[in-house]
Coordinates of C-alpha atoms (C1' of nucleotides) in Angstrom, one line a residue:
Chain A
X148 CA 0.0 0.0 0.0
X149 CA 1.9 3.2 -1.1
X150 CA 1.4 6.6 -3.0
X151 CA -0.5 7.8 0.1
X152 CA 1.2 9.3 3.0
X153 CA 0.7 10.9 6.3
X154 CA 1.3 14.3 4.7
X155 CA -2.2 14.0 3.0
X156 CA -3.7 14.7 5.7
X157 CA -2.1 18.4 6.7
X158 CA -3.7 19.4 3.5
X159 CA -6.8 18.5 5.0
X160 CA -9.4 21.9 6.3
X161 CA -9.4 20.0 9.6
X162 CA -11.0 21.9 13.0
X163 CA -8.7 22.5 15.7
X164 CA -10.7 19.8 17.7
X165 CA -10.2 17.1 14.9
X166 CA -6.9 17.6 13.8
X167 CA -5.8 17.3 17.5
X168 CA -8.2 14.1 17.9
X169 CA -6.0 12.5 14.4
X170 CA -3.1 13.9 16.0
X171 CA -3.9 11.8 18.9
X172 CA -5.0 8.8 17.3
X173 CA -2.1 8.1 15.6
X174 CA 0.5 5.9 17.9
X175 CA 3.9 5.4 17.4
X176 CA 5.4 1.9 17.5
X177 CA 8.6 1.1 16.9
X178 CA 10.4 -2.7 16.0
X179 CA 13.4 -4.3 16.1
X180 CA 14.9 -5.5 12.7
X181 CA 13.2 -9.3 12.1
X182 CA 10.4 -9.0 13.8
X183 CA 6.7 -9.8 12.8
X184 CA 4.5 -6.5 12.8
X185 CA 1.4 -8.8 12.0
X186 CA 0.9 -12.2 12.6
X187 CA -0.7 -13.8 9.5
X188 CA -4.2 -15.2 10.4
X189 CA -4.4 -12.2 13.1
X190 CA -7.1 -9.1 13.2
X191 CA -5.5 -5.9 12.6
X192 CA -7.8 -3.0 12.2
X193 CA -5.1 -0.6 11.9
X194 CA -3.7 1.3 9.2
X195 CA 0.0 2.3 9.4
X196 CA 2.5 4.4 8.1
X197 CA 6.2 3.7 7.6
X198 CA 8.0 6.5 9.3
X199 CA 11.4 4.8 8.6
X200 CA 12.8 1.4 7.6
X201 CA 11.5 -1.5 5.9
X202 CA 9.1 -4.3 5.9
X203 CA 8.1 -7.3 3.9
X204 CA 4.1 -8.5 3.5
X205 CA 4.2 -12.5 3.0
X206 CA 2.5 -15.5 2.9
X207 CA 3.2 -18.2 4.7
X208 CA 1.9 -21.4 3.6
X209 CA 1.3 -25.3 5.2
X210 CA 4.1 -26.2 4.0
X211 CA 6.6 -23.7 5.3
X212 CA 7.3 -21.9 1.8
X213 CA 7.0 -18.4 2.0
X214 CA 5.7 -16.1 -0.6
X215 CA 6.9 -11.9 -1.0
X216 CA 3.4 -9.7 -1.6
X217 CA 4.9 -6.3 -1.6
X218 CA 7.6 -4.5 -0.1
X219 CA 6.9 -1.1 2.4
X220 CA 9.6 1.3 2.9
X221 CA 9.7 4.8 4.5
X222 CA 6.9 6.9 3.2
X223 CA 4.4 3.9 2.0
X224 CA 1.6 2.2 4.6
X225 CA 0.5 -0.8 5.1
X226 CA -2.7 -2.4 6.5
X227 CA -4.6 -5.9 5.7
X228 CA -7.4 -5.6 3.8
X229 CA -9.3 -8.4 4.4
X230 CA -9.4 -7.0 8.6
X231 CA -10.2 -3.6 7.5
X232 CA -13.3 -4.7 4.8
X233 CA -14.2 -8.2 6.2
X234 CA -12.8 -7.6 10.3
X235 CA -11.3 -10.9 9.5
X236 CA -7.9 -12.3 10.1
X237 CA -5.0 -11.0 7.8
X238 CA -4.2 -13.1 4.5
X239 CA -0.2 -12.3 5.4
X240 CA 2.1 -11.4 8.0
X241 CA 4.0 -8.2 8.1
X242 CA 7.5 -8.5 9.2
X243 CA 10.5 -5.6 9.1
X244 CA 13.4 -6.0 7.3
X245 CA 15.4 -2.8 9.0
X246 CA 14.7 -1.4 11.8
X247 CA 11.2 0.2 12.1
X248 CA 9.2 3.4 13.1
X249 CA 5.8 3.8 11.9
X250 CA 2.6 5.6 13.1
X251 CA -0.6 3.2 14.1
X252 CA -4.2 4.5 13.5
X253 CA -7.4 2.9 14.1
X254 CA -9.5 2.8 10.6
X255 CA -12.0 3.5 12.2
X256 CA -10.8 6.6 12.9
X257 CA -10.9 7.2 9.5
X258 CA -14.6 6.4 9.2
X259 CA -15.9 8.6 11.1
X260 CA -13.1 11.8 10.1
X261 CA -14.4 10.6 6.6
X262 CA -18.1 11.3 7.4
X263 CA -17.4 15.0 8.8
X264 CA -15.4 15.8 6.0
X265 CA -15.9 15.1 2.4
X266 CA -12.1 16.4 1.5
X267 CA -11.2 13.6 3.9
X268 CA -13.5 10.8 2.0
X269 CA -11.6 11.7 -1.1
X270 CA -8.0 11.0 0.7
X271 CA -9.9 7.9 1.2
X272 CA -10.9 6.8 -2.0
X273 CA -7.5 8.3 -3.5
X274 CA -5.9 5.6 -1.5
X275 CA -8.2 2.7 -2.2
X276 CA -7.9 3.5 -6.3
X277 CA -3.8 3.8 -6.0
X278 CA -3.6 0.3 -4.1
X279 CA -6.4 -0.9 -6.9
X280 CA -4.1 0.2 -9.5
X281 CA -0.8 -0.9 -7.8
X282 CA -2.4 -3.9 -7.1
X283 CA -3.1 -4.3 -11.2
X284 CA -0.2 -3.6 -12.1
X285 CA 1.4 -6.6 -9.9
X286 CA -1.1 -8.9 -11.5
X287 CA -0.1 -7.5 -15.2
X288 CA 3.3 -8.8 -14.1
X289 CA 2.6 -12.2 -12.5
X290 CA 0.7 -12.7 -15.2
X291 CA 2.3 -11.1 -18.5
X292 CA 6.0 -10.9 -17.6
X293 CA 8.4 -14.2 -17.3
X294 CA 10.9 -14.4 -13.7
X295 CA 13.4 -12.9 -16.0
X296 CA 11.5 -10.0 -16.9
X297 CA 10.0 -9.1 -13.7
X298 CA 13.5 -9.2 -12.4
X299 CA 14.9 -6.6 -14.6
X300 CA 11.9 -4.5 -13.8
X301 CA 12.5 -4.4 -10.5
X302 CA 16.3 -3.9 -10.6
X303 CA 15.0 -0.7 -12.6
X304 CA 12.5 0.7 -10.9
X305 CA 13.4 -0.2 -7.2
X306 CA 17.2 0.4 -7.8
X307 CA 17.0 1.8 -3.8
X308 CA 15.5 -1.5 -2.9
X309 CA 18.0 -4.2 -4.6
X310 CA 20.9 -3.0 -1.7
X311 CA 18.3 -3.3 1.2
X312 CA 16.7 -6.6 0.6
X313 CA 18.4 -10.1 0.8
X314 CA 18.5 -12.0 -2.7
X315 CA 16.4 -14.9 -1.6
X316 CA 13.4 -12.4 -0.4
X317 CA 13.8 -10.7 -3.8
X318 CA 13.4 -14.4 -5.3
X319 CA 10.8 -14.6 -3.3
X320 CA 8.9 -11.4 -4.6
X321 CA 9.9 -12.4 -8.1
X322 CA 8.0 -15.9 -7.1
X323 CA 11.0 -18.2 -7.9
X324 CA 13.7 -20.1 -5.5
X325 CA 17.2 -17.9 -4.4
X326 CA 18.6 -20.9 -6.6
X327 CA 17.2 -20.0 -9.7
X328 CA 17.7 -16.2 -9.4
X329 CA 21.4 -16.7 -8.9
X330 CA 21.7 -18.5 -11.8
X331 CA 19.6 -16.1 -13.9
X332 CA 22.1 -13.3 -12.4
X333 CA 24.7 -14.8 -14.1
X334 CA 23.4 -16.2 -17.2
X335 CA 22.5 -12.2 -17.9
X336 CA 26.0 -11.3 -16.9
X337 CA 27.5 -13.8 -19.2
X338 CA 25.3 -11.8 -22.2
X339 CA 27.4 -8.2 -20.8
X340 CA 30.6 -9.4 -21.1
Chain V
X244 CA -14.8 -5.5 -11.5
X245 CA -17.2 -7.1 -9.4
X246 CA -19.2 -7.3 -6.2
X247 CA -21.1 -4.1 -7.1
X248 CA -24.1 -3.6 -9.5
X249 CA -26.5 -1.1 -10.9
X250 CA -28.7 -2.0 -8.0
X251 CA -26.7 -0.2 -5.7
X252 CA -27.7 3.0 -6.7
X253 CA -31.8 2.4 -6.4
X254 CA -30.8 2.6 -2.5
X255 CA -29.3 5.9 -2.9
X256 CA -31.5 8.6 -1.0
X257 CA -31.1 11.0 -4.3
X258 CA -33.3 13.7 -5.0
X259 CA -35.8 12.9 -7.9
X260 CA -34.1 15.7 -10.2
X261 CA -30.4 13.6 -9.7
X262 CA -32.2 10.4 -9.5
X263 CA -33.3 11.2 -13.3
X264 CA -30.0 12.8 -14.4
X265 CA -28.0 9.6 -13.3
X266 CA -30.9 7.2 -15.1
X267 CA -30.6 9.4 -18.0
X268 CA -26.8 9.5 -17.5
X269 CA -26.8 5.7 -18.8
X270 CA -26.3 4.5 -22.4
X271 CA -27.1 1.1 -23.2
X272 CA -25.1 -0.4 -25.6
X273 CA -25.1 -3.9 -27.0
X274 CA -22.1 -6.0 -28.8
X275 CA -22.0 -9.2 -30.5
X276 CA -20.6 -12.3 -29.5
X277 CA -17.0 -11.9 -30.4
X278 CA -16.9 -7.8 -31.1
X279 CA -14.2 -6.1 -29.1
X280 CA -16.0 -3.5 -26.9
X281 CA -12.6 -1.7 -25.9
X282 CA -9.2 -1.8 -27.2
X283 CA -6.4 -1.7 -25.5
X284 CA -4.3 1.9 -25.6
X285 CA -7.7 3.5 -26.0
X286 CA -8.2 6.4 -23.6
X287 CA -11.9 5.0 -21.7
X288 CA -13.8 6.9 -19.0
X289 CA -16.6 5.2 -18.8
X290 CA -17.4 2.5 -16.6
X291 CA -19.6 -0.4 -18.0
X292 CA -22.7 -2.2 -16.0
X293 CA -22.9 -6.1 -17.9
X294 CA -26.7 -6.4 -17.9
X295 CA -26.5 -9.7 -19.6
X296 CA -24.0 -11.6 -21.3
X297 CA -20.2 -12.1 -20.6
X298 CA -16.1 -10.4 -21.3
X299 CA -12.8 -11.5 -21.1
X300 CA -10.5 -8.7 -20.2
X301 CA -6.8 -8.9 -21.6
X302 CA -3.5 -8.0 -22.2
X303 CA -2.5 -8.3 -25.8
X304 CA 1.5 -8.3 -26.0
X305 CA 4.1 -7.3 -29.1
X306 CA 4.1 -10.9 -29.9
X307 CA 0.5 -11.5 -30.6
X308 CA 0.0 -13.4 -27.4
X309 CA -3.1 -12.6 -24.9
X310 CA -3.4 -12.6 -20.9
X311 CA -6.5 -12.8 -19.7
X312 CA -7.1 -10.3 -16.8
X313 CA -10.6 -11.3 -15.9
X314 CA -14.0 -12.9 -16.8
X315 CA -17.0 -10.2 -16.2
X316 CA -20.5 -11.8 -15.9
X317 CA -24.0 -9.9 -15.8
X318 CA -24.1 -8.1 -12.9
X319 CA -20.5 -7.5 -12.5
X320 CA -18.7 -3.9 -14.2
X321 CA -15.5 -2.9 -15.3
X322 CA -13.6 0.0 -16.5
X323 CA -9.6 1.0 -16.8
X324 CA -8.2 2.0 -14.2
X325 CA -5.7 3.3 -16.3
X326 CA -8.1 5.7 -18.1
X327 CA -10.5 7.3 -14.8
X328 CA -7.2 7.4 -12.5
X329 CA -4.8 8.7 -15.0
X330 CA -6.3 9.7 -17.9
X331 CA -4.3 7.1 -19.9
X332 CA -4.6 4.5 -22.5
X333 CA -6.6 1.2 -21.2
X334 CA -3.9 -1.6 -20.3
X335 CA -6.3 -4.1 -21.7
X336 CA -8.7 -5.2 -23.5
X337 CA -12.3 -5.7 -23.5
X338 CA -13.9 -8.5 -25.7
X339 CA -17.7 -10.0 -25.8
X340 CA -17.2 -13.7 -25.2
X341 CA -20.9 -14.0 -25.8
X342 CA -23.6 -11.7 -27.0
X343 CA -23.4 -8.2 -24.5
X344 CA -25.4 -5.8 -23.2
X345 CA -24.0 -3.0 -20.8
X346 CA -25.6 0.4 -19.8
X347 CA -22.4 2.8 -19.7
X348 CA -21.8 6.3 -17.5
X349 CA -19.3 8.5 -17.6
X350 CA -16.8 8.3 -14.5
X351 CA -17.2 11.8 -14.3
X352 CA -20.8 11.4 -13.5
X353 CA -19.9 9.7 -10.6
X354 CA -17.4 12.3 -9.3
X355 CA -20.2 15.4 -9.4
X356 CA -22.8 13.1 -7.6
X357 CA -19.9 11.9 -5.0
X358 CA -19.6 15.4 -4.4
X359 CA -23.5 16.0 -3.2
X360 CA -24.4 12.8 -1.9
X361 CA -22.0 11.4 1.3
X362 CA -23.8 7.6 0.8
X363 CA -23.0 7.8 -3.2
X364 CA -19.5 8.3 -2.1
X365 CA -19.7 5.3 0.0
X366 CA -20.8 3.6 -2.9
X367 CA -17.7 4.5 -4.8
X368 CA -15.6 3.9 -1.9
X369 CA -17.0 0.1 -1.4
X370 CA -16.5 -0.3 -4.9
X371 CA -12.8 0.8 -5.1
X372 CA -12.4 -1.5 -1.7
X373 CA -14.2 -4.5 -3.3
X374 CA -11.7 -3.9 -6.3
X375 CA -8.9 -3.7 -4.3
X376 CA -9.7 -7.0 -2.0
X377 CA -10.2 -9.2 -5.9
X378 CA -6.9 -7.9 -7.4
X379 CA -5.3 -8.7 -4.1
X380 CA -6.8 -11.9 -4.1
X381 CA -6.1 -13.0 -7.8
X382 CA -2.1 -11.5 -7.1
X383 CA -2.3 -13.8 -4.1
X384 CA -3.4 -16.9 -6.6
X385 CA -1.1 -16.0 -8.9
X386 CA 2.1 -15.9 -6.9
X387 CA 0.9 -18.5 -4.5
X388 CA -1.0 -20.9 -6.0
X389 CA 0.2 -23.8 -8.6
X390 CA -1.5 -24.0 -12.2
X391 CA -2.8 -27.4 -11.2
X392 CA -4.4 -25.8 -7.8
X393 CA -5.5 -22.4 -9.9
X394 CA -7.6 -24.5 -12.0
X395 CA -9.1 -26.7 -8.9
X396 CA -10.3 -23.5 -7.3
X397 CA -12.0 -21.5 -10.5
X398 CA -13.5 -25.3 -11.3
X399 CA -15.2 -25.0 -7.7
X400 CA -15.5 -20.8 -7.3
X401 CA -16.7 -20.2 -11.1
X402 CA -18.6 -23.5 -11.9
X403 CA -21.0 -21.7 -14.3
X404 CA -18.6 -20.1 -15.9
X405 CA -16.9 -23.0 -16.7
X406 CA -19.7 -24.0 -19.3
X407 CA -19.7 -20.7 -20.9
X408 CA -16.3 -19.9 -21.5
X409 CA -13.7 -22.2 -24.4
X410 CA -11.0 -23.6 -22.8
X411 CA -8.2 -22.0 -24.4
X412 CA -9.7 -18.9 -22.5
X413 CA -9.6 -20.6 -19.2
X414 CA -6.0 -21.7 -19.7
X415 CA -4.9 -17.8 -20.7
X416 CA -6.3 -16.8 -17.4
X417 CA -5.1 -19.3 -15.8
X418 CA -1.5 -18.2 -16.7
X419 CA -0.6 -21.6 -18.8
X420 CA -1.4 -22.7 -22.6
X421 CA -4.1 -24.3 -24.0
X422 CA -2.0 -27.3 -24.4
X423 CA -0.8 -27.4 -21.1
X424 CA -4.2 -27.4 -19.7
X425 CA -5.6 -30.1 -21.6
X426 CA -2.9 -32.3 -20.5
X427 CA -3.2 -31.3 -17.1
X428 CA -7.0 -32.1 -17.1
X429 CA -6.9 -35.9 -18.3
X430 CA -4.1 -36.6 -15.9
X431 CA -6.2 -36.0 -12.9
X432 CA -9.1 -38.1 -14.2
X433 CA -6.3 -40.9 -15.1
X434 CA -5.5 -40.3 -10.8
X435 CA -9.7 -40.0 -10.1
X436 CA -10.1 -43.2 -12.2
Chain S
dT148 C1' 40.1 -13.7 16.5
dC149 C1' 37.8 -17.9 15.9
dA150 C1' 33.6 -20.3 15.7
dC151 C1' 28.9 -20.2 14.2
dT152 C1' 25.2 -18.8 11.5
dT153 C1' 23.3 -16.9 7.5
dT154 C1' 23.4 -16.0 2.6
dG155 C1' 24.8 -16.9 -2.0
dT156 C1' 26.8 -20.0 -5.7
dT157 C1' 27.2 -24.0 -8.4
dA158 C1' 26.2 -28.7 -10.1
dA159 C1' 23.2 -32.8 -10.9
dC160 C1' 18.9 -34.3 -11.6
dC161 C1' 13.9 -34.0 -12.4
dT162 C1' 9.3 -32.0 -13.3
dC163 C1' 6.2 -28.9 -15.3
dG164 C1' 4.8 -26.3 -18.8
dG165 C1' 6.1 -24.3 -23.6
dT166 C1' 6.4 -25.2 -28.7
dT167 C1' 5.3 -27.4 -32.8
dA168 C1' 2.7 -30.2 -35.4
dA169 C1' -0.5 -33.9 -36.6
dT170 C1' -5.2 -35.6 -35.6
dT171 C1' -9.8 -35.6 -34.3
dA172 C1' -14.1 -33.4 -33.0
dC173 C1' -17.2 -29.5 -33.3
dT174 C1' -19.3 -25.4 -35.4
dT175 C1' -20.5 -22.3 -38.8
dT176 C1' -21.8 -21.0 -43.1
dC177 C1' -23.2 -21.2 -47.6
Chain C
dG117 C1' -25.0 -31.6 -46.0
dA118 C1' -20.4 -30.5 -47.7
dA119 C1' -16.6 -27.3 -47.0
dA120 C1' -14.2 -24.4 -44.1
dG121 C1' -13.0 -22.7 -40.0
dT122 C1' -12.4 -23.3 -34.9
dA123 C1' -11.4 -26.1 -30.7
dA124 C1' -9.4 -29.7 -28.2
dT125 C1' -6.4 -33.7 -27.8
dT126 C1' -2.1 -36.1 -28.1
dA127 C1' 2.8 -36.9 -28.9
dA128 C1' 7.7 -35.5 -29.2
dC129 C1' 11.0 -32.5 -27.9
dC130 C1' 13.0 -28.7 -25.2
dG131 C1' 14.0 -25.3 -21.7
dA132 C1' 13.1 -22.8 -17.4
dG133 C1' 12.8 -23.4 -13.0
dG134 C1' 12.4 -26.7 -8.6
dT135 C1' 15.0 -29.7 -5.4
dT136 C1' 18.8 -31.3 -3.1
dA137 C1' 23.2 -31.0 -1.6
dA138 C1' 27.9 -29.5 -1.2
dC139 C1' 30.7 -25.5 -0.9
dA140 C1' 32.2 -20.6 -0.6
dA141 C1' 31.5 -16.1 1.2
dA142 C1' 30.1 -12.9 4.3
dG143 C1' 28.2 -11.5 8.7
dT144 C1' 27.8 -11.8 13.7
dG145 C1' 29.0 -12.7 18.4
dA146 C1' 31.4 -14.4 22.5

DNA sequence: TCACTTTGTTAACCTCGGTTAATTACTTTC
DNA sequence: GAAAGTAATTAACCGAGGTTAACAAAGTGA
């Protein structure tokens, strides 16, 4: 969940009263690197945004395998879906990959900000079309684009990203083994040289 | 894009001088069987209720091969994200699979009402939420799921469509060829045998 | 600094699905 | 109802990626 931030909402025509009952709402938790923000199968009716660091959203199946959904860095948020719309257990765990800071606020919170304010029901939507679209675009991928060719578009377009995240949970975004990425690595390298 | 429907807006507490501008707001349009009702790279703000009838959605590529997005039934909608979010070419496609009727409105329709009516924006933000949860859900299939297990789960979650749609269609949506799905199918009657 | 753990590389082997092509079965259409 | 087009099946072959395992490299910690 990204292209949405915590800024969004000092642009909002808040009252006094309100912007000091967000301000309040929102709590600050912090985690150590490795640890599990959300426990897969857990409720989590909170939204929250990544003040600093880095997390992964997996699946884990039966069998121990585990499978990359998205990476969240500083500036993105994060939040499960399936608590927020169905108030039932997460589809994924959440777990940081650095060190972590990020703000915690109820959704429901946002509910009822979003009925006082229409400017605030549009930061809403805004956010639930960007994830739709990001979403989209990650099934255009998984569907469209062979291991090979998702991995060059990631080295492109999340350059920052390829020197914070461990090969095997990039293999694991890509949705192929740590084995077969290395050898793809230097199958392409042999084509440079 | 699902789990919404022109029904939706009959519970709408509208006046009855917005009430007839949205009804009138609708064009109905029909296709044949086979007609493509949008094409991919073409700029489309409208969104489309299916009345009757059925569409693929999907990706055409350089090389002449097709992805199929999504199967959208009577009752279900759809639109490009691409198009109402960014003002951009569709990603897909849009093809009648059999004969079509739709009743079409401009997105921007939905934006001036949004602004008057707090419960039509609750539509609008349900709908964006519903889309949101399916993509999530199909990117969770997709990196998670086998072909083999893919296939179990639209036999048993889409059972009527299963009837309706060829089975060189299923296998593009299914992320696999036509080929490979055949082969696929008779070995697990050879295990049911 | 030396042991221990974690991560990445490489090789051998195997399976699944892609490709091509021939064959059969079904639809259209005239 | 014959001809032409469209779908599905089957077989042969190939390549990408999975699995296992052994090894190397790089961190991490007492």
């Amino acid at each position: 969940m990204n292209h949405f931030s915590l800024s969004d909402f000092d642009r909002l025509p808040l009252s006094d009263r309100d912007r000091l009952q967000l301000n309040q709402s929102f709590r600050r938790r912090t985690f150590k690197k490795k640890i599990k923000v959300l426990n897969q199968g857990d409720v989590c009716t909170e939204i929250y945004f990544v003040r600093s660091g880095l997390v992964k959203l997996c699946y884990h199946t039966l069998d121990g395998k585990e499978y990359i959904k998205s990476f969240i860095k500083e500036g993105g948020m994060f939040g499960s879906l399936n608590s927020l719309l169905n108030n039932a257990g997460s589809t994924f765990s959440v777990i940081a990959l650095e060190d972590l800071i990020v703000d915690a606020v109820a959704y429901a919170t946002f509910f009822n900000l979003a009925n006082k304010y229409p400017e605030f029901h549009a930061v809403s939507l805004n956010f639930f079309q960007q994830l739709a679209l990001k979403k989209e675009i990650r099934e255009y991928e998984l569907l469209c684009l062979s291991a090979q060719q998702r991995y060059e578009k990631f080295r492109l377009q999340e350059a920052d990203l390829m020197h914070r995240i461990k090969q095997s949970d990039l293999a694991s975004y890509l949705g192929i083994t740590p084995v077969a990425l290395s050898r793809m690595k230097n199958k392409s390298n042999l084509k440079i040289k």
